[in-house]
PDB file of C-alpha atoms and ligand atoms in Angstrom:
ATOM      1  CA  UNK A   1       4.009-120.444-126.153  1.00 40.00           C
ATOM      2  CA  UNK A   2       2.545-119.638-123.011  1.00 46.00           C
ATOM      3  CA  UNK A   3      -0.451-118.188-124.868  1.00 44.00           C
ATOM      4  CA  UNK A   4      -0.903-121.378-126.666  1.00 46.00           C
ATOM      5  CA  UNK A   5      -0.849-123.425-123.402  1.00 47.00           C
ATOM      6  CA  UNK A   6      -3.444-121.143-121.945  1.00 45.00           C
ATOM      7  CA  UNK A   7      -5.738-121.198-124.777  1.00 48.00           C
ATOM      8  CA  UNK A   8      -5.598-124.870-124.539  1.00 48.00           C
ATOM      9  CA  UNK A   9      -6.642-125.085-121.084  1.00 44.00           C
ATOM     10  CA  UNK A  10      -9.221-122.326-121.501  1.00 45.00           C
ATOM     11  CA  UNK A  11     -10.557-124.608-124.617  1.00 45.00           C
ATOM     12  CA  UNK A  12     -10.614-127.792-122.454  1.00 42.00           C
ATOM     13  CA  UNK A  13     -12.438-126.016-119.596  1.00 43.00           C
ATOM     14  CA  UNK A  14     -15.093-124.556-122.026  1.00 42.00           C
ATOM     15  CA  UNK A  15     -15.360-128.145-123.630  1.00 41.00           C
ATOM     16  CA  UNK A  16     -15.660-129.745-120.159  1.00 44.00           C
ATOM     17  CA  UNK A  17     -18.608-127.133-119.210  1.00 46.00           C
ATOM     18  CA  UNK A  18     -20.375-127.507-122.578  1.00 45.00           C
ATOM     19  CA  UNK A  19     -20.233-131.302-122.172  1.00 56.00           C
ATOM     20  CA  UNK A  20     -21.624-131.251-118.812  1.00 69.00           C
ATOM     21  CA  UNK A  21     -24.579-129.215-119.383  1.00 81.00           C
ATOM     22  CA  UNK A  22     -27.071-130.578-121.461  1.00 89.00           C
ATOM     23  CA  UNK A  23     -25.672-134.145-121.928  1.00 94.00           C
ATOM     24  CA  UNK A  24     -28.662-136.318-120.643  1.00 93.00           C
ATOM     25  CA  UNK A  25     -31.882-137.382-122.318  1.00 89.00           C
ATOM     26  CA  UNK A  26     -34.834-138.959-120.389  1.00 86.00           C
ATOM     27  CA  UNK A  27     -34.440-142.308-118.993  1.00 91.00           C
ATOM     28  CA  UNK A  28     -37.803-143.387-119.885  1.00 87.00           C
ATOM     29  CA  UNK A  29     -39.760-143.361-123.196  1.00 80.00           C
ATOM     30  CA  UNK A  30     -43.459-143.508-124.063  1.00 71.00           C
ATOM     31  CA  UNK A  31     -42.729-145.775-127.162  1.00 66.00           C
ATOM     32  CA  UNK A  32     -46.061-144.562-128.450  1.00 67.00           C
ATOM     33  CA  UNK A  33     -48.185-141.654-129.266  1.00 69.00           C
ATOM     34  CA  UNK A  34     -48.513-138.853-126.886  1.00 68.00           C
ATOM     35  CA  UNK A  35     -51.667-137.081-126.680  1.00 68.00           C
ATOM     36  CA  UNK A  36     -52.383-134.083-124.462  1.00 65.00           C
ATOM     37  CA  UNK A  37     -49.402-134.966-122.464  1.00 60.00           C
ATOM     38  CA  UNK A  38     -50.283-138.565-121.968  1.00 62.00           C
ATOM     39  CA  UNK A  39     -48.612-141.512-123.452  1.00 64.00           C
ATOM     40  CA  UNK A  40     -51.345-143.596-125.383  1.00 66.00           C
ATOM     41  CA  UNK A  41     -49.296-146.935-125.963  1.00 61.00           C
ATOM     42  CA  UNK A  42     -51.941-149.401-125.942  1.00 57.00           C
ATOM     43  CA  UNK A  43     -50.193-152.001-123.984  1.00 53.00           C
ATOM     44  CA  UNK A  44     -50.959-151.796-120.104  1.00 44.00           C
ATOM     45  CA  UNK A  45     -47.109-152.137-119.725  1.00 48.00           C
ATOM     46  CA  UNK A  46     -44.450-149.911-120.860  1.00 46.00           C
ATOM     47  CA  UNK A  47     -46.795-147.071-120.154  1.00 51.00           C
ATOM     48  CA  UNK A  48     -44.901-143.912-119.516  1.00 58.00           C
ATOM     49  CA  UNK A  49     -46.267-140.448-119.587  1.00 60.00           C
ATOM     50  CA  UNK A  50     -43.082-137.963-119.785  1.00 59.00           C
ATOM     51  CA  UNK A  51     -42.848-135.844-116.669  1.00 60.00           C
ATOM     52  CA  UNK A  52     -45.039-137.591-114.510  1.00 68.00           C
ATOM     53  CA  UNK A  53     -43.483-138.284-111.223  1.00 74.00           C
ATOM     54  CA  UNK A  54     -44.549-138.832-107.661  1.00 76.00           C
ATOM     55  CA  UNK A  55     -41.746-137.042-105.777  1.00 82.00           C
ATOM     56  CA  UNK A  56     -39.123-134.530-106.662  1.00 85.00           C
ATOM     57  CA  UNK A  57     -35.486-134.129-105.362  1.00 89.00           C
ATOM     58  CA  UNK A  58     -35.620-132.338-102.198  1.00 89.00           C
ATOM     59  CA  UNK A  59     -33.449-129.264-102.128  1.00 89.00           C
ATOM     60  CA  UNK A  60     -33.473-129.197 -98.371  1.00 87.00           C
ATOM     61  CA  UNK A  61     -31.821-132.517 -98.016  1.00 85.00           C
ATOM     62  CA  UNK A  62     -28.898-132.863 -95.528  1.00 80.00           C
ATOM     63  CA  UNK A  63     -26.167-135.435 -95.172  1.00 78.00           C
ATOM     64  CA  UNK A  64     -26.547-137.859 -92.111  1.00 74.00           C
ATOM     65  CA  UNK A  65     -23.759-138.686 -89.825  1.00 73.00           C
ATOM     66  CA  UNK A  66     -23.148-141.852 -92.143  1.00 74.00           C
ATOM     67  CA  UNK A  67     -22.602-139.455 -95.082  1.00 76.00           C
ATOM     68  CA  UNK A  68     -25.849-140.664 -96.605  1.00 80.00           C
ATOM     69  CA  UNK A  69     -28.811-138.674 -97.841  1.00 80.00           C
ATOM     70  CA  UNK A  70     -31.495-140.647 -95.876  1.00 75.00           C
ATOM     71  CA  UNK A  71     -35.103-140.591 -96.491  1.00 74.00           C
ATOM     72  CA  UNK A  72     -36.139-138.240 -93.547  1.00 68.00           C
ATOM     73  CA  UNK A  73     -38.041-139.334 -90.421  1.00 63.00           C
ATOM     74  CA  UNK A  74     -37.674-137.908 -87.044  1.00 59.00           C
ATOM     75  CA  UNK A  75     -36.684-141.361 -85.843  1.00 60.00           C
ATOM     76  CA  UNK A  76     -33.683-141.956 -88.107  1.00 62.00           C
ATOM     77  CA  UNK A  77     -32.142-138.656 -87.661  1.00 63.00           C
ATOM     78  CA  UNK A  78     -32.713-137.327 -91.155  1.00 68.00           C
ATOM     79  CA  UNK A  79     -35.057-134.693 -92.567  1.00 76.00           C
ATOM     80  CA  UNK A  80     -35.918-131.173 -91.900  1.00 80.00           C
ATOM     81  CA  UNK A  81     -39.797-131.604 -92.105  1.00 82.00           C
ATOM     82  CA  UNK A  82     -39.529-129.439 -95.250  1.00 84.00           C
ATOM     83  CA  UNK A  83     -39.404-130.380 -99.260  1.00 86.00           C
ATOM     84  CA  UNK A  84     -37.982-127.716-101.591  1.00 89.00           C
ATOM     85  CA  UNK A  85     -38.677-128.394-105.353  1.00 87.00           C
ATOM     86  CA  UNK A  86     -36.164-127.118-108.032  1.00 87.00           C
ATOM     87  CA  UNK A  87     -38.535-124.030-108.824  1.00 85.00           C
ATOM     88  CA  UNK A  88     -38.769-122.943-105.069  1.00 87.00           C
ATOM     89  CA  UNK A  89     -41.985-124.582-104.093  1.00 85.00           C
ATOM     90  CA  UNK A  90     -41.722-125.601-100.634  1.00 85.00           C
ATOM     91  CA  UNK A  91     -44.027-127.858 -98.497  1.00 83.00           C
ATOM     92  CA  UNK A  92     -43.614-128.231 -94.629  1.00 81.00           C
ATOM     93  CA  UNK A  93     -44.582-131.465 -92.456  1.00 75.00           C
ATOM     94  CA  UNK A  94     -45.782-131.210 -88.934  1.00 69.00           C
ATOM     95  CA  UNK A  95     -43.259-130.539 -86.199  1.00 64.00           C
ATOM     96  CA  UNK A  96     -42.355-133.857 -84.462  1.00 63.00           C
ATOM     97  CA  UNK A  97     -44.217-135.962 -86.929  1.00 65.00           C
ATOM     98  CA  UNK A  98     -42.695-138.577 -89.214  1.00 66.00           C
ATOM     99  CA  UNK A  99     -41.785-136.285 -92.126  1.00 69.00           C
ATOM    100  CA  UNK A 100     -41.108-139.206 -94.632  1.00 73.00           C
ATOM    101  CA  UNK A 101     -44.391-137.840 -96.407  1.00 76.00           C
ATOM    102  CA  UNK A 102     -45.077-134.591 -96.339  1.00 78.00           C
ATOM    103  CA  UNK A 103     -48.573-133.244 -96.957  1.00 71.00           C
ATOM    104  CA  UNK A 104     -47.959-130.025 -98.985  1.00 67.00           C
ATOM    105  CA  UNK A 105     -48.560-128.057-101.897  1.00 65.00           C
ATOM    106  CA  UNK A 106     -45.594-128.920-104.324  1.00 72.00           C
ATOM    107  CA  UNK A 107     -47.067-129.352-107.685  1.00 67.00           C
ATOM    108  CA  UNK A 108     -44.453-131.695-109.011  1.00 66.00           C
ATOM    109  CA  UNK A 109     -43.573-129.437-111.993  1.00 63.00           C
ATOM    110  CA  UNK A 110     -41.124-131.714-113.786  1.00 58.00           C
ATOM    111  CA  UNK A 111     -39.793-129.065-115.976  1.00 56.00           C
ATOM    112  CA  UNK A 112     -40.911-125.193-116.404  1.00 53.00           C
ATOM    113  CA  UNK A 113     -42.261-125.942-119.737  1.00 55.00           C
ATOM    114  CA  UNK A 114     -44.619-128.708-118.647  1.00 55.00           C
ATOM    115  CA  UNK A 115     -47.814-128.314-116.622  1.00 55.00           C
ATOM    116  CA  UNK A 116     -47.770-128.828-113.091  1.00 56.00           C
ATOM    117  CA  UNK A 117     -48.429-132.630-111.892  1.00 56.00           C
ATOM    118  CA  UNK A 118     -50.256-133.500-108.967  1.00 54.00           C
ATOM    119  CA  UNK A 119     -49.228-136.634-106.914  1.00 53.00           C
ATOM    120  CA  UNK A 120     -51.025-139.613-108.011  1.00 50.00           C
ATOM    121  CA  UNK A 121     -49.417-142.426-105.828  1.00 48.00           C
ATOM    122  CA  UNK A 122     -47.212-142.808-102.954  1.00 52.00           C
ATOM    123  CA  UNK A 123     -48.339-141.547 -99.724  1.00 61.00           C
ATOM    124  CA  UNK A 124     -51.632-139.955-100.761  1.00 55.00           C
ATOM    125  CA  UNK A 125     -52.881-137.493-103.205  1.00 52.00           C
ATOM    126  CA  UNK A 126     -52.233-134.345-101.097  1.00 58.00           C
ATOM    127  CA  UNK A 127     -48.729-135.142-100.503  1.00 66.00           C
ATOM    128  CA  UNK A 128     -45.615-133.618-101.728  1.00 73.00           C
ATOM    129  CA  UNK A 129     -43.984-137.025-100.710  1.00 76.00           C
ATOM    130  CA  UNK A 130     -40.442-137.753 -99.444  1.00 81.00           C
ATOM    131  CA  UNK A 131     -38.719-135.575 -97.341  1.00 84.00           C
ATOM    132  CA  UNK A 132     -34.758-135.866 -97.941  1.00 84.00           C
ATOM    133  CA  UNK A 133     -35.529-137.699-101.391  1.00 87.00           C
ATOM    134  CA  UNK A 134     -32.209-137.409-103.260  1.00 89.00           C
ATOM    135  CA  UNK A 135     -33.736-138.030-106.596  1.00 90.00           C
ATOM    136  CA  UNK A 136     -36.962-137.912-109.024  1.00 89.00           C
ATOM    137  CA  UNK A 137     -39.403-140.840-109.167  1.00 86.00           C
ATOM    138  CA  UNK A 138     -41.083-141.018-112.512  1.00 84.00           C
ATOM    139  CA  UNK A 139     -44.193-142.908-112.664  1.00 78.00           C
ATOM    140  CA  UNK A 140     -43.629-145.965-114.738  1.00 80.00           C
ATOM    141  CA  UNK A 141     -45.684-149.294-115.375  1.00 77.00           C
ATOM    142  CA  UNK A 142     -43.853-152.263-114.366  1.00 81.00           C
ATOM    143  CA  UNK A 143     -41.572-153.486-117.037  1.00 84.00           C
ATOM    144  CA  UNK A 144     -40.912-150.037-118.757  1.00 84.00           C
ATOM    145  CA  UNK A 145     -37.540-149.988-120.572  1.00 88.00           C
ATOM    146  CA  UNK A 146     -34.996-148.065-118.397  1.00 93.00           C
ATOM    147  CA  UNK A 147     -32.556-146.029-120.745  1.00 94.00           C
ATOM    148  CA  UNK A 148     -29.117-144.738-119.954  1.00 97.00           C
ATOM    149  CA  UNK A 149     -29.413-140.885-119.968  1.00 96.00           C
ATOM    150  CA  UNK A 150     -26.069-140.646-121.442  1.00 97.00           C
ATOM    151  CA  UNK A 151     -23.029-142.781-122.424  1.00 98.00           C
ATOM    152  CA  UNK A 152     -20.773-144.265-120.001  1.00 98.00           C
ATOM    153  CA  UNK A 153     -19.498-147.167-117.912  1.00 98.00           C
ATOM    154  CA  UNK A 154     -21.325-149.110-115.653  1.00 98.00           C
ATOM    155  CA  UNK A 155     -20.359-148.454-111.893  1.00 97.00           C
ATOM    156  CA  UNK A 156     -18.148-151.261-110.066  1.00 95.00           C
ATOM    157  CA  UNK A 157     -17.539-150.689-106.615  1.00 92.00           C
ATOM    158  CA  UNK A 158     -17.853-151.968-102.893  1.00 89.00           C
ATOM    159  CA  UNK A 159     -20.264-149.973-100.879  1.00 84.00           C
ATOM    160  CA  UNK A 160     -18.298-150.513 -97.785  1.00 81.00           C
ATOM    161  CA  UNK A 161     -15.263-152.402 -96.941  1.00 83.00           C
ATOM    162  CA  UNK A 162     -15.499-156.037 -97.203  1.00 85.00           C
ATOM    163  CA  UNK A 163     -19.146-155.504 -98.839  1.00 83.00           C
ATOM    164  CA  UNK A 164     -20.276-157.137-102.188  1.00 85.00           C
ATOM    165  CA  UNK A 165     -19.178-155.806-105.331  1.00 88.00           C
ATOM    166  CA  UNK A 166     -22.006-153.480-106.849  1.00 91.00           C
ATOM    167  CA  UNK A 167     -22.830-151.183-109.333  1.00 94.00           C
ATOM    168  CA  UNK A 168     -24.238-148.413-107.617  1.00 93.00           C
ATOM    169  CA  UNK A 169     -23.552-145.849-105.036  1.00 91.00           C
ATOM    170  CA  UNK A 170     -25.736-145.859-101.790  1.00 86.00           C
ATOM    171  CA  UNK A 171     -26.252-142.431-101.655  1.00 85.00           C
ATOM    172  CA  UNK A 172     -29.432-142.641 -99.291  1.00 78.00           C
ATOM    173  CA  UNK A 173     -28.857-146.080 -97.732  1.00 68.00           C
ATOM    174  CA  UNK A 174     -26.770-147.376 -94.759  1.00 63.00           C
ATOM    175  CA  UNK A 175     -26.368-150.817 -96.673  1.00 71.00           C
ATOM    176  CA  UNK A 176     -25.813-151.578-100.069  1.00 79.00           C
ATOM    177  CA  UNK A 177     -28.123-150.578-103.009  1.00 86.00           C
ATOM    178  CA  UNK A 178     -28.097-153.488-105.332  1.00 86.00           C
ATOM    179  CA  UNK A 179     -30.778-155.006-103.210  1.00 84.00           C
ATOM    180  CA  UNK A 180     -32.905-152.169-104.358  1.00 86.00           C
ATOM    181  CA  UNK A 181     -32.451-152.730-108.112  1.00 91.00           C
ATOM    182  CA  UNK A 182     -30.107-149.836-108.394  1.00 94.00           C
ATOM    183  CA  UNK A 183     -27.665-149.299-111.352  1.00 96.00           C
ATOM    184  CA  UNK A 184     -25.206-146.219-111.800  1.00 98.00           C
ATOM    185  CA  UNK A 185     -23.585-145.183-115.056  1.00 98.00           C
ATOM    186  CA  UNK A 186     -20.412-143.076-114.806  1.00 98.00           C
ATOM    187  CA  UNK A 187     -20.390-140.673-117.564  1.00 97.00           C
ATOM    188  CA  UNK A 188     -16.890-139.703-117.388  1.00 96.00           C
ATOM    189  CA  UNK A 189     -17.395-136.082-116.841  1.00 95.00           C
ATOM    190  CA  UNK A 190     -17.756-135.970-113.179  1.00 94.00           C
ATOM    191  CA  UNK A 191     -21.297-137.025-113.263  1.00 96.00           C
ATOM    192  CA  UNK A 192     -23.104-140.348-112.537  1.00 97.00           C
ATOM    193  CA  UNK A 193     -26.523-141.201-113.245  1.00 98.00           C
ATOM    194  CA  UNK A 194     -28.408-143.766-111.095  1.00 97.00           C
ATOM    195  CA  UNK A 195     -31.518-145.681-111.541  1.00 96.00           C
ATOM    196  CA  UNK A 196     -33.472-147.558-108.811  1.00 94.00           C
ATOM    197  CA  UNK A 197     -35.871-150.109-108.327  1.00 92.00           C
ATOM    198  CA  UNK A 198     -35.473-151.844-111.452  1.00 94.00           C
ATOM    199  CA  UNK A 199     -37.141-155.541-111.988  1.00 92.00           C
ATOM    200  CA  UNK A 200     -34.478-156.845-114.121  1.00 94.00           C
ATOM    201  CA  UNK A 201     -30.926-155.298-114.916  1.00 96.00           C
ATOM    202  CA  UNK A 202     -29.357-155.953-118.117  1.00 96.00           C
ATOM    203  CA  UNK A 203     -25.993-154.645-117.651  1.00 97.00           C
ATOM    204  CA  UNK A 204     -23.031-155.751-115.767  1.00 95.00           C
ATOM    205  CA  UNK A 205     -20.817-154.163-113.209  1.00 95.00           C
ATOM    206  CA  UNK A 206     -17.881-152.334-115.028  1.00 96.00           C
ATOM    207  CA  UNK A 207     -19.408-152.634-118.579  1.00 97.00           C
ATOM    208  CA  UNK A 208     -18.001-150.190-120.766  1.00 98.00           C
ATOM    209  CA  UNK A 209     -19.317-148.814-124.002  1.00 98.00           C
ATOM    210  CA  UNK A 210     -23.001-148.104-122.732  1.00 98.00           C
ATOM    211  CA  UNK A 211     -24.527-145.940-125.515  1.00 97.00           C
ATOM    212  CA  UNK A 212     -27.147-143.118-124.635  1.00 96.00           C
ATOM    213  CA  UNK A 213     -30.784-144.560-124.726  1.00 93.00           C
ATOM    214  CA  UNK A 214     -29.713-148.387-124.353  1.00 95.00           C
ATOM    215  CA  UNK A 215     -32.057-150.095-122.458  1.00 94.00           C
ATOM    216  CA  UNK A 216     -30.145-151.038-119.179  1.00 96.00           C
ATOM    217  CA  UNK A 217     -33.070-152.680-117.319  1.00 95.00           C
ATOM    218  CA  UNK A 218     -36.758-152.597-116.690  1.00 91.00           C
ATOM    219  CA  UNK A 219     -38.728-150.773-114.251  1.00 89.00           C
ATOM    220  CA  UNK A 220     -40.140-152.369-111.081  1.00 89.00           C
ATOM    221  CA  UNK A 221     -40.939-151.985-107.305  1.00 84.00           C
ATOM    222  CA  UNK A 222     -37.767-153.324-105.635  1.00 78.00           C
ATOM    223  CA  UNK A 223     -38.087-151.041-102.562  1.00 69.00           C
ATOM    224  CA  UNK A 224     -38.291-152.332 -99.235  1.00 62.00           C
ATOM    225  CA  UNK A 225     -41.477-151.936 -97.254  1.00 59.00           C
ATOM    226  CA  UNK A 226     -39.869-149.616 -94.933  1.00 56.00           C
ATOM    227  CA  UNK A 227     -39.746-147.191 -97.844  1.00 57.00           C
ATOM    228  CA  UNK A 228     -43.086-147.299 -98.607  1.00 53.00           C
ATOM    229  CA  UNK A 229     -45.164-149.183-101.103  1.00 57.00           C
ATOM    230  CA  UNK A 230     -45.704-146.619-104.003  1.00 65.00           C
ATOM    231  CA  UNK A 231     -45.966-148.776-106.784  1.00 73.00           C
ATOM    232  CA  UNK A 232     -43.680-149.288-109.875  1.00 80.00           C
ATOM    233  CA  UNK A 233     -41.522-146.228-110.650  1.00 85.00           C
ATOM    234  CA  UNK A 234     -38.167-145.257-111.785  1.00 90.00           C
ATOM    235  CA  UNK A 235     -36.043-143.512-109.116  1.00 91.00           C
ATOM    236  CA  UNK A 236     -33.556-141.368-111.019  1.00 93.00           C
ATOM    237  CA  UNK A 237     -30.814-139.506-109.353  1.00 94.00           C
ATOM    238  CA  UNK A 238     -27.658-137.836-110.641  1.00 95.00           C
ATOM    239  CA  UNK A 239     -24.488-137.584-108.543  1.00 94.00           C
ATOM    240  CA  UNK A 240     -21.486-135.390-108.970  1.00 92.00           C
ATOM    241  CA  UNK A 241     -17.990-136.086-108.009  1.00 91.00           C
ATOM    242  CA  UNK A 242     -16.717-133.278-105.799  1.00 87.00           C
ATOM    243  CA  UNK A 243     -13.055-133.636-104.255  1.00 86.00           C
ATOM    244  CA  UNK A 244     -13.721-137.410-104.219  1.00 86.00           C
ATOM    245  CA  UNK A 245     -16.859-137.385-102.574  1.00 86.00           C
ATOM    246  CA  UNK A 246     -20.313-138.267-104.592  1.00 88.00           C
ATOM    247  CA  UNK A 247     -22.761-135.639-103.618  1.00 90.00           C
ATOM    248  CA  UNK A 248     -26.418-135.470-105.024  1.00 91.00           C
ATOM    249  CA  UNK A 249     -27.140-132.812-107.595  1.00 91.00           C
ATOM    250  CA  UNK A 250     -30.329-131.865-109.147  1.00 91.00           C
ATOM    251  CA  UNK A 251     -30.430-132.334-112.949  1.00 90.00           C
ATOM    252  CA  UNK A 252     -33.166-129.847-113.288  1.00 88.00           C
ATOM    253  CA  UNK A 253     -31.117-127.029-111.981  1.00 87.00           C
ATOM    254  CA  UNK A 254     -32.517-124.413-110.173  1.00 87.00           C
ATOM    255  CA  UNK A 255     -35.295-121.986-111.434  1.00 85.00           C
ATOM    256  CA  UNK A 256     -36.414-120.314-107.962  1.00 85.00           C
ATOM    257  CA  UNK A 257     -35.408-117.093-106.734  1.00 85.00           C
ATOM    258  CA  UNK A 258     -31.630-116.396-107.158  1.00 81.00           C
ATOM    259  CA  UNK A 259     -29.501-117.351-104.061  1.00 78.00           C
ATOM    260  CA  UNK A 260     -32.722-118.914-102.372  1.00 83.00           C
ATOM    261  CA  UNK A 261     -31.742-122.562-103.183  1.00 83.00           C
ATOM    262  CA  UNK A 262     -30.906-124.307 -99.946  1.00 80.00           C
ATOM    263  CA  UNK A 263     -28.559-126.673-102.163  1.00 79.00           C
ATOM    264  CA  UNK A 264     -25.921-123.847-102.368  1.00 72.00           C
ATOM    265  CA  UNK A 265     -26.005-123.073 -98.893  1.00 71.00           C
ATOM    266  CA  UNK A 266     -25.224-126.570 -97.595  1.00 69.00           C
ATOM    267  CA  UNK A 267     -21.862-127.395 -99.468  1.00 64.00           C
ATOM    268  CA  UNK A 268     -23.484-129.831-101.711  1.00 72.00           C
ATOM    269  CA  UNK A 269     -23.038-130.071-105.540  1.00 80.00           C
ATOM    270  CA  UNK A 270     -24.790-126.935-107.036  1.00 82.00           C
ATOM    271  CA  UNK A 271     -27.883-127.977-109.136  1.00 85.00           C
ATOM    272  CA  UNK A 272     -27.291-127.679-112.838  1.00 88.00           C
ATOM    273  CA  UNK A 273     -29.591-128.375-115.661  1.00 88.00           C
ATOM    274  CA  UNK A 274     -28.341-131.462-117.310  1.00 92.00           C
ATOM    275  CA  UNK A 275     -31.040-132.208-119.905  1.00 88.00           C
ATOM    276  CA  UNK A 276     -30.564-131.738-123.426  1.00 86.00           C
TER     277      UNK A 276
HETATM  278 ZN1   ZN B 301     -36.931-142.253-105.320  1.00 79.17          ZN
END
């Protein structure tokens, strides 16, 4: 009897682990032929080239006093002047400077099997982009369909007591995130994916039964000027629930040197490759 119970527990653990790893698909589709890694859909809109991004998740991000991962500037107290990508590439800013955008050499490799990308937008062609950035910014033409990376339920919460009901976690903002065109989907396995800067949203707070690949909205440029004007893009981030806290996790995992990932040393959610 005890053996049976133990087996059930072990099976549940294995199932949960298998489900957590490799359960997500791309939140954007080209919806047309891809030639030389470039989407050739003829329409000026809906153009998305898989993997092209303007900034990566910064593995050196820290939580500020407000518990958020704020875009790093010296003035707002965030940022360490360094950007670390999931493959260990690192870029440094000038000490004392506004480190929101860091000039550097991160090649924005979106995945180990894709060629390095250079930054084509944002704060300049030679920048590694945002310090303390808690997600990935994919270049996407205005109005590109944004797809649920996995099945789940739309988040329905208040970001602060007395605040409005929202459908996203403000992982990196002091105020509320819905103004930034954000939507979160709880996948029911301890992970939540969030989609930012949408020009329109086509799900409702608390909506159940969201299917993997379902269009949840369309890309846009709904970021305030203080965040910089970097053009239409999709901000994609993943949170993991750890002891009731919603912690940023890198869905690309970590492929840099073993033990060298700063995320592991800061009591944040360890990165795990979550792509199918
Ligand atoms: Zn972003």
